[in-house]
PDB file of C-alpha atoms in Angstrom:
ATOM      1  CA  VAL A   1     -84.118  54.153 -78.936  1.00 93.00           C
ATOM      2  CA  ALA A   2     -84.077  52.159 -82.582  1.00 94.00           C
ATOM      3  CA  GLN A   3     -82.010  49.265 -80.349  1.00 93.00           C
ATOM      4  CA  ARG A   4     -84.326  49.351 -77.084  1.00 92.00           C
ATOM      5  CA  PRO A   5     -87.575  51.046 -77.762  1.00 93.00           C
ATOM      6  CA  ALA A   6     -88.876  50.493 -73.890  1.00 93.00           C
ATOM      7  CA  PHE A   7     -86.052  52.963 -73.062  1.00 93.00           C
ATOM      8  CA  ALA A   8     -87.719  55.730 -75.338  1.00 95.00           C
ATOM      9  CA  GLY A   9     -89.144  56.897 -72.219  1.00 96.00           C
ATOM     10  CA  ARG A  10     -86.005  57.760 -70.301  1.00 96.00           C
ATOM     11  CA  TYR A  11     -84.479  59.338 -73.696  1.00 96.00           C
ATOM     12  CA  LEU A  12     -87.955  61.274 -74.272  1.00 96.00           C
ATOM     13  CA  SER A  13     -87.468  62.526 -70.853  1.00 96.00           C
ATOM     14  CA  ALA A  14     -83.501  63.273 -70.876  1.00 96.00           C
ATOM     15  CA  THR A  15     -83.805  65.260 -73.875  1.00 96.00           C
ATOM     16  CA  LEU A  16     -86.898  67.510 -72.885  1.00 96.00           C
ATOM     17  CA  VAL A  17     -84.476  68.902 -69.979  1.00 94.00           C
ATOM     18  CA  ALA A  18     -81.141  68.867 -71.884  1.00 95.00           C
ATOM     19  CA  GLN A  19     -82.240  69.890 -75.484  1.00 94.00           C
ATOM     20  CA  PRO A  20     -84.034  73.064 -74.352  1.00 94.00           C
ATOM     21  CA  LEU A  21     -81.567  73.962 -71.682  1.00 94.00           C
ATOM     22  CA  LEU A  22     -78.857  74.385 -74.454  1.00 94.00           C
ATOM     23  CA  ALA A  23     -80.909  75.915 -76.695  1.00 96.00           C
ATOM     24  CA  CYS A  24     -81.373  78.685 -73.987  1.00 96.00           C
ATOM     25  CA  ALA A  25     -77.550  79.023 -73.913  1.00 96.00           C
ATOM     26  CA  ALA A  26     -77.431  79.354 -77.284  1.00 94.00           C
ATOM     27  CA  TYR A  27     -80.360  82.097 -77.046  1.00 96.00           C
ATOM     28  CA  VAL A  28     -77.988  83.909 -74.351  1.00 96.00           C
ATOM     29  CA  LEU A  29     -74.850  83.693 -76.562  1.00 95.00           C
ATOM     30  CA  LEU A  30     -76.570  84.689 -79.535  1.00 94.00           C
ATOM     31  CA  VAL A  31     -78.196  88.083 -78.220  1.00 95.00           C
ATOM     32  CA  LEU A  32     -74.709  88.808 -76.425  1.00 96.00           C
ATOM     33  CA  ALA A  33     -73.148  88.823 -79.593  1.00 93.00           C
ATOM     34  CA  GLY A  34     -75.700  90.868 -80.939  1.00 92.00           C
ATOM     35  CA  LEU A  35     -74.786  93.481 -78.339  1.00 94.00           C
ATOM     36  CA  LEU A  36     -71.148  93.130 -78.759  1.00 94.00           C
ATOM     37  CA  LEU A  37     -71.262  93.038 -82.177  1.00 89.00           C
ATOM     38  CA  PRO A  38     -71.465  96.793 -84.042  1.00 89.00           C
ATOM     39  CA  TYR A  39     -75.363  96.443 -85.156  1.00 89.00           C
ATOM     40  CA  ASP A  40     -77.823  98.912 -84.567  1.00 91.00           C
ATOM     41  CA  THR A  41     -81.145  98.874 -82.201  1.00 93.00           C
ATOM     42  CA  ALA A  42     -83.127  97.329 -84.608  1.00 91.00           C
ATOM     43  CA  THR A  43     -80.886  94.753 -86.262  1.00 92.00           C
ATOM     44  CA  ARG A  44     -80.361  93.581 -82.217  1.00 94.00           C
ATOM     45  CA  LEU A  45     -84.244  93.612 -81.552  1.00 94.00           C
ATOM     46  CA  LEU A  46     -84.460  91.496 -84.981  1.00 94.00           C
ATOM     47  CA  ILE A  47     -81.684  88.746 -83.800  1.00 94.00           C
ATOM     48  CA  MET A  48     -83.162  88.325 -80.053  1.00 95.00           C
ATOM     49  CA  LEU A  49     -86.708  87.723 -82.170  1.00 95.00           C
ATOM     50  CA  ALA A  50     -85.280  85.009 -84.487  1.00 93.00           C
ATOM     51  CA  ALA A  51     -83.377  83.889 -82.038  1.00 94.00           C
ATOM     52  CA  LEU A  52     -86.471  82.297 -80.403  1.00 95.00           C
ATOM     53  CA  SER A  53     -86.565  79.735 -83.153  1.00 94.00           C
ATOM     54  CA  LEU A  54     -83.685  78.041 -81.904  1.00 93.00           C
ATOM     55  CA  ILE A  55     -85.436  76.839 -78.528  1.00 95.00           C
ATOM     56  CA  VAL A  56     -88.787  76.207 -80.508  1.00 96.00           C
ATOM     57  CA  ASP A  57     -87.042  73.916 -82.900  1.00 95.00           C
ATOM     58  CA  ALA A  58     -84.841  72.058 -80.368  1.00 95.00           C
ATOM     59  CA  LEU A  59     -88.534  70.733 -78.736  1.00 95.00           C
ATOM     60  CA  GLY A  60     -89.400  69.785 -82.249  1.00 96.00           C
ATOM     61  CA  ASN A  61     -86.390  68.033 -83.545  1.00 96.00           C
ATOM     62  CA  LEU A  62     -86.402  65.907 -79.898  1.00 95.00           C
ATOM     63  CA  TYR A  63     -89.957  64.260 -80.506  1.00 97.00           C
ATOM     64  CA  TYR A  64     -88.622  64.057 -84.642  1.00 96.00           C
ATOM     65  CA  SER A  65     -85.974  61.727 -83.520  1.00 95.00           C
ATOM     66  CA  GLN A  66     -87.809  59.787 -81.750  1.00 96.00           C
ATOM     67  CA  LEU A  67     -89.966  58.707 -84.347  1.00 97.00           C
ATOM     68  CA  ILE A  68     -87.321  58.592 -86.765  1.00 96.00           C
ATOM     69  CA  ALA A  69     -85.822  55.983 -84.073  1.00 95.00           C
ATOM     70  CA  LEU A  70     -89.184  54.184 -84.149  1.00 94.00           C
ATOM     71  CA  GLU A  71     -89.171  54.411 -87.995  1.00 95.00           C
ATOM     72  CA  GLN A  72     -92.267  56.194 -88.145  1.00 96.00           C
ATOM     73  CA  MET A  73     -91.366  57.392 -91.536  1.00 95.00           C
ATOM     74  CA  VAL A  74     -94.627  58.231 -93.013  1.00 95.00           C
ATOM     75  CA  ALA A  75     -95.217  59.945 -89.710  1.00 96.00           C
ATOM     76  CA  THR A  76     -92.413  62.326 -89.999  1.00 96.00           C
ATOM     77  CA  SER A  77     -92.610  63.118 -93.684  1.00 95.00           C
ATOM     78  CA  ALA A  78     -96.570  64.084 -93.069  1.00 96.00           C
ATOM     79  CA  ILE A  79     -95.382  66.684 -90.552  1.00 97.00           C
ATOM     80  CA  THR A  80     -92.702  68.332 -92.565  1.00 95.00           C
ATOM     81  CA  VAL A  81     -94.680  68.701 -95.183  1.00 96.00           C
ATOM     82  CA  ILE A  82     -97.486  70.626 -93.086  1.00 97.00           C
ATOM     83  CA  HIS A  83     -94.656  71.962 -91.340  1.00 97.00           C
ATOM     84  CA  VAL A  84     -94.020  73.777 -94.937  1.00 96.00           C
ATOM     85  CA  GLY A  85     -96.780  74.175 -96.137  1.00 97.00           C
ATOM     86  CA  LEU A  86     -98.079  76.140 -92.942  1.00 97.00           C
ATOM     87  CA  LEU A  87     -94.968  78.225 -92.760  1.00 96.00           C
ATOM     88  CA  ILE A  88     -95.300  79.050 -96.313  1.00 96.00           C
ATOM     89  CA  ALA A  89     -98.848  80.329 -95.852  1.00 97.00           C
ATOM     90  CA  PHE A  90     -97.699  82.462 -92.994  1.00 96.00           C
ATOM     91  CA  VAL A  91     -94.731  84.122 -94.665  1.00 94.00           C
ATOM     92  CA  PHE A  92     -96.479  85.016 -97.170  1.00 95.00           C
ATOM     93  CA  ALA A  93     -99.563  86.147 -95.216  1.00 95.00           C
ATOM     94  CA  VAL A  94     -96.675  88.172 -93.245  1.00 95.00           C
ATOM     95  CA  LEU A  95     -94.955  90.156 -96.066  1.00 92.00           C
ATOM     96  CA  ILE A  96     -98.421  90.651 -98.268  1.00 95.00           C
ATOM     97  CA  THR A  97     -99.600  92.708 -95.135  1.00 94.00           C
ATOM     98  CA  GLY A  98     -96.424  94.325 -94.632  1.00 93.00           C
ATOM     99  CA  GLY A  99     -94.956  92.909 -91.504  1.00 91.00           C
ATOM    100  CA  GLY A 100     -91.503  93.010 -92.641  1.00 91.00           C
ATOM    101  CA  LEU A 101     -88.327  90.805 -91.332  1.00 91.00           C
ATOM    102  CA  ALA A 102     -90.003  91.251 -87.729  1.00 93.00           C
ATOM    103  CA  GLY A 103     -93.168  89.279 -88.355  1.00 95.00           C
ATOM    104  CA  LEU A 104     -91.440  86.825 -90.918  1.00 94.00           C
ATOM    105  CA  TYR A 105     -89.678  85.953 -87.503  1.00 95.00           C
ATOM    106  CA  VAL A 106     -92.803  85.587 -86.120  1.00 95.00           C
ATOM    107  CA  ALA A 107     -94.471  83.220 -88.629  1.00 96.00           C
ATOM    108  CA  THR A 108     -91.591  81.152 -88.784  1.00 96.00           C
ATOM    109  CA  ILE A 109     -91.873  80.655 -85.046  1.00 97.00           C
ATOM    110  CA  ALA A 110     -95.559  79.967 -84.891  1.00 97.00           C
ATOM    111  CA  ALA A 111     -94.913  77.499 -87.940  1.00 97.00           C
ATOM    112  CA  GLY A 112     -92.637  75.539 -85.953  1.00 97.00           C
ATOM    113  CA  MET A 113     -94.765  75.689 -82.730  1.00 97.00           C
ATOM    114  CA  PHE A 114     -97.282  73.680 -85.098  1.00 97.00           C
ATOM    115  CA  ARG A 115     -94.583  71.528 -85.747  1.00 97.00           C
ATOM    116  CA  VAL A 116     -93.774  70.563 -82.332  1.00 97.00           C
ATOM    117  CA  ALA A 117     -97.525  70.200 -81.221  1.00 98.00           C
ATOM    118  CA  LEU A 118     -97.691  67.773 -84.528  1.00 98.00           C
ATOM    119  CA  HIS A 119     -94.675  65.746 -83.535  1.00 98.00           C
ATOM    120  CA  TRP A 120     -96.011  65.931 -79.761  1.00 97.00           C
ATOM    121  CA  ILE A 121     -99.401  63.916 -81.108  1.00 97.00           C
ATOM    122  CA  ALA A 122     -97.467  61.666 -83.017  1.00 97.00           C
ATOM    123  CA  VAL A 123     -95.133  60.748 -80.387  1.00 97.00           C
ATOM    124  CA  ARG A 124     -98.004  60.341 -78.004  1.00 96.00           C
ATOM    125  CA  ARG A 125    -100.301  58.368 -80.634  1.00 96.00           C
ATOM    126  CA  VAL A 126     -97.110  55.388 -80.645  1.00 95.00           C
ATOM    127  CA  GLY A 127     -97.260  55.654 -76.931  1.00 94.00           C
ATOM    128  CA  ILE A 128     -94.276  57.371 -76.114  1.00 95.00           C
ATOM    129  CA  ARG A 129     -94.421  59.121 -72.554  1.00 95.00           C
ATOM    130  CA  PRO A 130     -91.277  60.608 -70.843  1.00 96.00           C
ATOM    131  CA  MET A 131     -90.177  58.517 -67.896  1.00 95.00           C
ATOM    132  CA  TRP A 132     -89.749  60.852 -64.400  1.00 94.00           C
ATOM    133  CA  PRO A 133     -87.216  61.460 -62.639  1.00 94.00           C
ATOM    134  CA  ILE A 134     -84.659  61.875 -64.981  1.00 94.00           C
ATOM    135  CA  ASP A 135     -82.360  58.621 -65.634  1.00 94.00           C
ATOM    136  CA  ARG A 136     -78.985  60.472 -64.581  1.00 94.00           C
ATOM    137  CA  VAL A 137     -76.936  57.632 -66.782  1.00 94.00           C
ATOM    138  CA  VAL A 138     -79.014  58.432 -69.826  1.00 95.00           C
ATOM    139  CA  LEU A 139     -78.566  62.002 -69.377  1.00 95.00           C
ATOM    140  CA  ARG A 140     -74.687  61.777 -68.765  1.00 95.00           C
ATOM    141  CA  SER A 141     -74.358  59.630 -72.001  1.00 93.00           C
ATOM    142  CA  LEU A 142     -76.082  61.659 -74.027  1.00 93.00           C
ATOM    143  CA  PHE A 143     -73.624  64.225 -73.409  1.00 94.00           C
ATOM    144  CA  ASN A 144     -70.646  61.699 -73.231  1.00 94.00           C
ATOM    145  CA  GLY A 145     -71.272  60.796 -76.617  1.00 90.00           C
ATOM    146  CA  GLY A 146     -73.077  64.193 -78.336  1.00 92.00           C
ATOM    147  CA  TRP A 147     -69.879  66.608 -77.628  1.00 93.00           C
ATOM    148  CA  SER A 148     -68.166  64.757 -80.667  1.00 92.00           C
ATOM    149  CA  ILE A 149     -70.855  64.929 -82.640  1.00 90.00           C
ATOM    150  CA  ALA A 150     -71.563  68.429 -81.815  1.00 92.00           C
ATOM    151  CA  LEU A 151     -68.060  69.566 -82.683  1.00 94.00           C
ATOM    152  CA  ALA A 152     -68.184  67.979 -86.165  1.00 90.00           C
ATOM    153  CA  ASN A 153     -71.408  69.579 -86.709  1.00 89.00           C
ATOM    154  CA  PHE A 154     -70.282  73.442 -86.384  1.00 91.00           C
ATOM    155  CA  VAL A 155     -66.745  71.936 -87.911  1.00 92.00           C
ATOM    156  CA  ARG A 156     -69.483  70.793 -90.768  1.00 86.00           C
ATOM    157  CA  THR A 157     -71.460  74.037 -90.751  1.00 87.00           C
ATOM    158  CA  SER A 158     -69.035  76.430 -90.732  1.00 89.00           C
ATOM    159  CA  TYR A 159     -67.134  75.310 -93.699  1.00 84.00           C
ATOM    160  CA  GLN A 160     -70.782  74.992 -95.620  1.00 80.00           C
ATOM    161  CA  HIS A 161     -70.088  79.211 -95.516  1.00 83.00           C
ATOM    162  CA  VAL A 162     -66.823  79.960 -94.537  1.00 88.00           C
ATOM    163  CA  ASP A 163     -65.781  79.888 -98.606  1.00 85.00           C
ATOM    164  CA  LYS A 164     -68.658  81.984 -99.021  1.00 86.00           C
ATOM    165  CA  ILE A 165     -66.965  84.981 -96.409  1.00 88.00           C
ATOM    166  CA  ILE A 166     -63.546  84.240 -98.066  1.00 91.00           C
ATOM    167  CA  VAL A 167     -64.975  84.822-101.748  1.00 90.00           C
ATOM    168  CA  LEU A 168     -66.600  87.936-100.513  1.00 89.00           C
ATOM    169  CA  TRP A 169     -63.505  89.622 -98.675  1.00 91.00           C
ATOM    170  CA  VAL A 170     -61.568  88.333-101.526  1.00 93.00           C
ATOM    171  CA  LEU A 171     -63.271  88.260-104.932  1.00 91.00           C
ATOM    172  CA  GLY A 172     -66.577  90.607-103.893  1.00 91.00           C
ATOM    173  CA  GLU A 173     -70.609  89.845-103.682  1.00 90.00           C
ATOM    174  CA  VAL A 174     -70.987  89.170-107.745  1.00 90.00           C
ATOM    175  CA  TYR A 175     -68.775  85.856-107.011  1.00 90.00           C
ATOM    176  CA  ALA A 176     -69.957  85.518-103.637  1.00 90.00           C
ATOM    177  CA  GLY A 177     -73.717  85.547-104.829  1.00 89.00           C
ATOM    178  CA  TYR A 178     -72.355  82.609-108.070  1.00 90.00           C
ATOM    179  CA  LEU A 179     -71.282  80.212-105.844  1.00 91.00           C
ATOM    180  CA  THR A 180     -73.911  81.188-103.040  1.00 89.00           C
ATOM    181  CA  ALA A 181     -76.246  80.139-105.976  1.00 88.00           C
ATOM    182  CA  ALA A 182     -74.316  77.078-106.935  1.00 90.00           C
ATOM    183  CA  PHE A 183     -73.832  75.888-103.128  1.00 90.00           C
ATOM    184  CA  VAL A 184     -78.156  75.835-103.453  1.00 89.00           C
ATOM    185  CA  ILE A 185     -77.984  73.190-106.170  1.00 89.00           C
ATOM    186  CA  VAL A 186     -75.191  70.906-104.874  1.00 91.00           C
ATOM    187  CA  PHE A 187     -76.931  70.941-101.321  1.00 90.00           C
ATOM    188  CA  GLY A 188     -80.604  69.612-102.740  1.00 91.00           C
ATOM    189  CA  VAL A 189     -78.527  67.285-104.769  1.00 91.00           C
ATOM    190  CA  THR A 190     -76.869  65.967-101.515  1.00 92.00           C
ATOM    191  CA  GLU A 191     -80.023  66.418 -99.282  1.00 91.00           C
ATOM    192  CA  LEU A 192     -82.312  64.672-102.006  1.00 89.00           C
ATOM    193  CA  LEU A 193     -79.765  61.894-102.804  1.00 89.00           C
ATOM    194  CA  ASN A 194     -78.052  60.954 -99.341  1.00 92.00           C
ATOM    195  CA  THR A 195     -79.868  63.009 -96.206  1.00 92.00           C
ATOM    196  CA  THR A 196     -82.740  61.074 -97.341  1.00 92.00           C
ATOM    197  CA  VAL A 197     -81.725  57.406 -97.198  1.00 92.00           C
ATOM    198  CA  LEU A 198     -79.140  58.154 -94.111  1.00 94.00           C
ATOM    199  CA  VAL A 199     -82.138  59.060 -92.016  1.00 94.00           C
ATOM    200  CA  ALA A 200     -84.537  56.276 -93.265  1.00 92.00           C
ATOM    201  CA  LEU A 201     -81.542  53.287 -92.577  1.00 94.00           C
ATOM    202  CA  PHE A 202     -80.260  54.803 -89.235  1.00 93.00           C
ATOM    203  CA  PRO A 203     -82.803  53.066 -87.081  1.00 95.00           C
ATOM    204  CA  LEU A 204     -81.809  49.687 -88.970  1.00 95.00           C
ATOM    205  CA  MET A 205     -77.964  50.816 -89.107  1.00 95.00           C
ATOM    206  CA  SER A 206     -78.105  50.898 -85.519  1.00 94.00           C
ATOM    207  CA  ARG A 207     -79.705  47.484 -84.654  1.00 94.00           C
ATOM    208  CA  LEU A 208     -76.957  46.066 -87.415  1.00 95.00           C
ATOM    209  CA  ALA A 209     -74.233  48.011 -85.300  1.00 94.00           C
ATOM    210  CA  GLN A 210     -75.214  45.785 -82.384  1.00 91.00           C
ATOM    211  CA  GLU A 211     -76.309  42.628 -83.981  1.00 92.00           C
ATOM    212  CA  GLN A 212     -75.063  41.766 -86.879  1.00 95.00           C
ATOM    213  CA  PRO A 213     -71.854  44.496 -87.893  1.00 94.00           C
ATOM    214  CA  ALA A 214     -70.506  42.561 -90.738  1.00 95.00           C
ATOM    215  CA  ALA A 215     -74.362  42.680 -92.301  1.00 96.00           C
ATOM    216  CA  LEU A 216     -74.095  46.601 -91.562  1.00 96.00           C
ATOM    217  CA  ARG A 217     -70.817  46.496 -93.651  1.00 95.00           C
ATOM    218  CA  ARG A 218     -71.937  45.079 -96.598  1.00 95.00           C
ATOM    219  CA  LEU A 219     -74.984  46.894 -96.667  1.00 95.00           C
ATOM    220  CA  VAL A 220     -72.924  50.111 -96.513  1.00 95.00           C
ATOM    221  CA  ASP A 221     -70.740  49.098 -99.405  1.00 96.00           C
ATOM    222  CA  GLN A 222     -73.045  48.425-101.422  1.00 96.00           C
ATOM    223  CA  LEU A 223     -75.554  51.529-100.551  1.00 95.00           C
ATOM    224  CA  ALA A 224     -71.877  52.951-101.519  1.00 95.00           C
ATOM    225  CA  PHE A 225     -71.897  51.739-104.633  1.00 95.00           C
ATOM    226  CA  LEU A 226     -75.206  52.382-106.050  1.00 94.00           C
ATOM    227  CA  THR A 227     -74.527  56.079-104.262  1.00 94.00           C
ATOM    228  CA  LEU A 228     -71.512  56.098-106.978  1.00 94.00           C
ATOM    229  CA  THR A 229     -73.632  54.587-110.196  1.00 94.00           C
ATOM    230  CA  ALA A 230     -76.474  57.244-109.239  1.00 91.00           C
ATOM    231  CA  ALA A 231     -74.570  60.323-108.633  1.00 92.00           C
ATOM    232  CA  LEU A 232     -72.113  60.050-111.414  1.00 94.00           C
ATOM    233  CA  PRO A 233     -74.380  60.393-114.130  1.00 94.00           C
ATOM    234  CA  LEU A 234     -75.753  62.993-112.069  1.00 92.00           C
ATOM    235  CA  ALA A 235     -72.920  64.718-112.059  1.00 93.00           C
ATOM    236  CA  VAL A 236     -71.929  64.335-115.710  1.00 94.00           C
ATOM    237  CA  GLY A 237     -75.259  65.704-116.555  1.00 93.00           C
ATOM    238  CA  ILE A 238     -75.332  68.651-114.336  1.00 92.00           C
ATOM    239  CA  SER A 239     -71.814  69.839-115.247  1.00 92.00           C
ATOM    240  CA  SER A 240     -72.301  69.324-119.161  1.00 92.00           C
ATOM    241  CA  LEU A 241     -76.001  71.288-118.631  1.00 90.00           C
ATOM    242  CA  SER A 242     -74.546  73.896-115.841  1.00 89.00           C
ATOM    243  CA  GLY A 243     -74.624  76.621-118.042  1.00 86.00           C
ATOM    244  CA  LYS A 244     -78.460  75.873-119.411  1.00 87.00           C
ATOM    245  CA  LEU A 245     -79.592  75.336-115.753  1.00 83.00           C
ATOM    246  CA  ALA A 246     -77.997  78.186-114.159  1.00 83.00           C
ATOM    247  CA  GLY A 247     -79.803  80.046-116.977  1.00 81.00           C
ATOM    248  CA  VAL A 248     -83.102  78.435-115.696  1.00 84.00           C
ATOM    249  CA  LEU A 249     -82.935  78.570-112.292  1.00 80.00           C
ATOM    250  CA  PHE A 250     -80.427  81.561-111.596  1.00 78.00           C
ATOM    251  CA  PRO A 251     -81.045  83.769-114.895  1.00 82.00           C
ATOM    252  CA  GLY A 252     -79.516  86.728-113.181  1.00 76.00           C
ATOM    253  CA  PHE A 253     -76.395  84.476-112.078  1.00 78.00           C
ATOM    254  CA  ILE A 254     -75.229  83.163-115.248  1.00 80.00           C
ATOM    255  CA  GLY A 255     -71.752  82.877-113.796  1.00 86.00           C
ATOM    256  CA  THR A 256     -72.914  80.182-111.394  1.00 89.00           C
ATOM    257  CA  ALA A 257     -72.419  77.809-114.073  1.00 90.00           C
ATOM    258  CA  ALA A 258     -68.520  78.140-114.025  1.00 90.00           C
ATOM    259  CA  VAL A 259     -68.581  77.212-109.899  1.00 91.00           C
ATOM    260  CA  LEU A 260     -71.618  74.523-110.351  1.00 92.00           C
ATOM    261  CA  GLU A 261     -69.737  72.860-113.232  1.00 92.00           C
ATOM    262  CA  VAL A 262     -66.642  72.039-110.924  1.00 93.00           C
ATOM    263  CA  LEU A 263     -68.867  72.241-107.140  1.00 92.00           C
ATOM    264  CA  ILE A 264     -71.126  69.459-108.554  1.00 93.00           C
ATOM    265  CA  TRP A 265     -68.334  66.623-108.332  1.00 94.00           C
ATOM    266  CA  HIS A 266     -68.107  67.878-104.712  1.00 90.00           C
ATOM    267  CA  THR A 267     -71.554  65.905-104.044  1.00 92.00           C
ATOM    268  CA  ILE A 268     -70.087  62.211-104.594  1.00 93.00           C
ATOM    269  CA  VAL A 269     -67.324  62.512-102.409  1.00 93.00           C
ATOM    270  CA  VAL A 270     -69.492  63.962 -99.573  1.00 92.00           C
ATOM    271  CA  MET A 271     -72.699  61.560-100.353  1.00 94.00           C
ATOM    272  CA  ILE A 272     -70.140  58.125 -99.681  1.00 95.00           C
ATOM    273  CA  GLY A 273     -68.589  59.921 -96.799  1.00 94.00           C
ATOM    274  CA  ASN A 274     -71.439  60.619 -95.153  1.00 93.00           C
ATOM    275  CA  LEU A 275     -72.546  57.225 -95.638  1.00 95.00           C
ATOM    276  CA  TYR A 276     -68.999  55.820 -93.685  1.00 95.00           C
ATOM    277  CA  ALA A 277     -69.225  58.149 -91.246  1.00 92.00           C
ATOM    278  CA  GLN A 278     -72.885  56.999 -90.250  1.00 93.00           C
ATOM    279  CA  VAL A 279     -71.829  53.634 -89.808  1.00 93.00           C
ATOM    280  CA  MET A 280     -68.779  55.246 -87.010  1.00 91.00           C
ATOM    281  CA  VAL A 281     -71.848  57.417 -85.350  1.00 89.00           C
TER     282      VAL A 281
END
């Protein structure tokens, strides 16, 4: 879409069919997993309710992707802020009225539906309409190009959490708590310094890959150097001050400092790696 904006409608119609169907398939798998695993009835019902957010988020994400491709960064940022505000307000209202976990999930889904509506309005305002019937070539290309990315995302998501499971199993819940608290800080640093830049640059990188691949490589090399120069002092500072930082953010998890002191260096490798991974995409 970034390379050929005129094709936006074709991709929108294809994703309007493909992504909700995939989300529904994932929903069924989660419900089946809940039935097969040794959970009580209340937990199974919560899984069925919470997993509905998969379908809602899939709709919101496909409109979000269209807006990013057309470099509508202000619109997507504003909608994100509104969505988070609604999410906090809805969840707070549910919790103070005794809504419990079920009410929390309903509030999350309701905020997600507002996000879908806002993204739908924003997409229509920039003149994108789905084109019917579905372009089968486009639909096939999405699956052909997407399966490997989906597999990579599955592996990445798994490794982000499997270490916590191993620590919980081997060392116990206290150490798993230390690791989880440290991961929150590391994840936040990566999201702020790296993910935001990558999202904003995706459309430009797509066009350069088609028109000026040498310029794209120079751009990424420069970004990698800037990322290194920004991340190194940050990693030094957080590693040196990990004890004070853990005491302020997680006063009940002072042991997080020892984990954070080492784990923060992981962000440098990840952020630079993410730049070159996006060039490959």
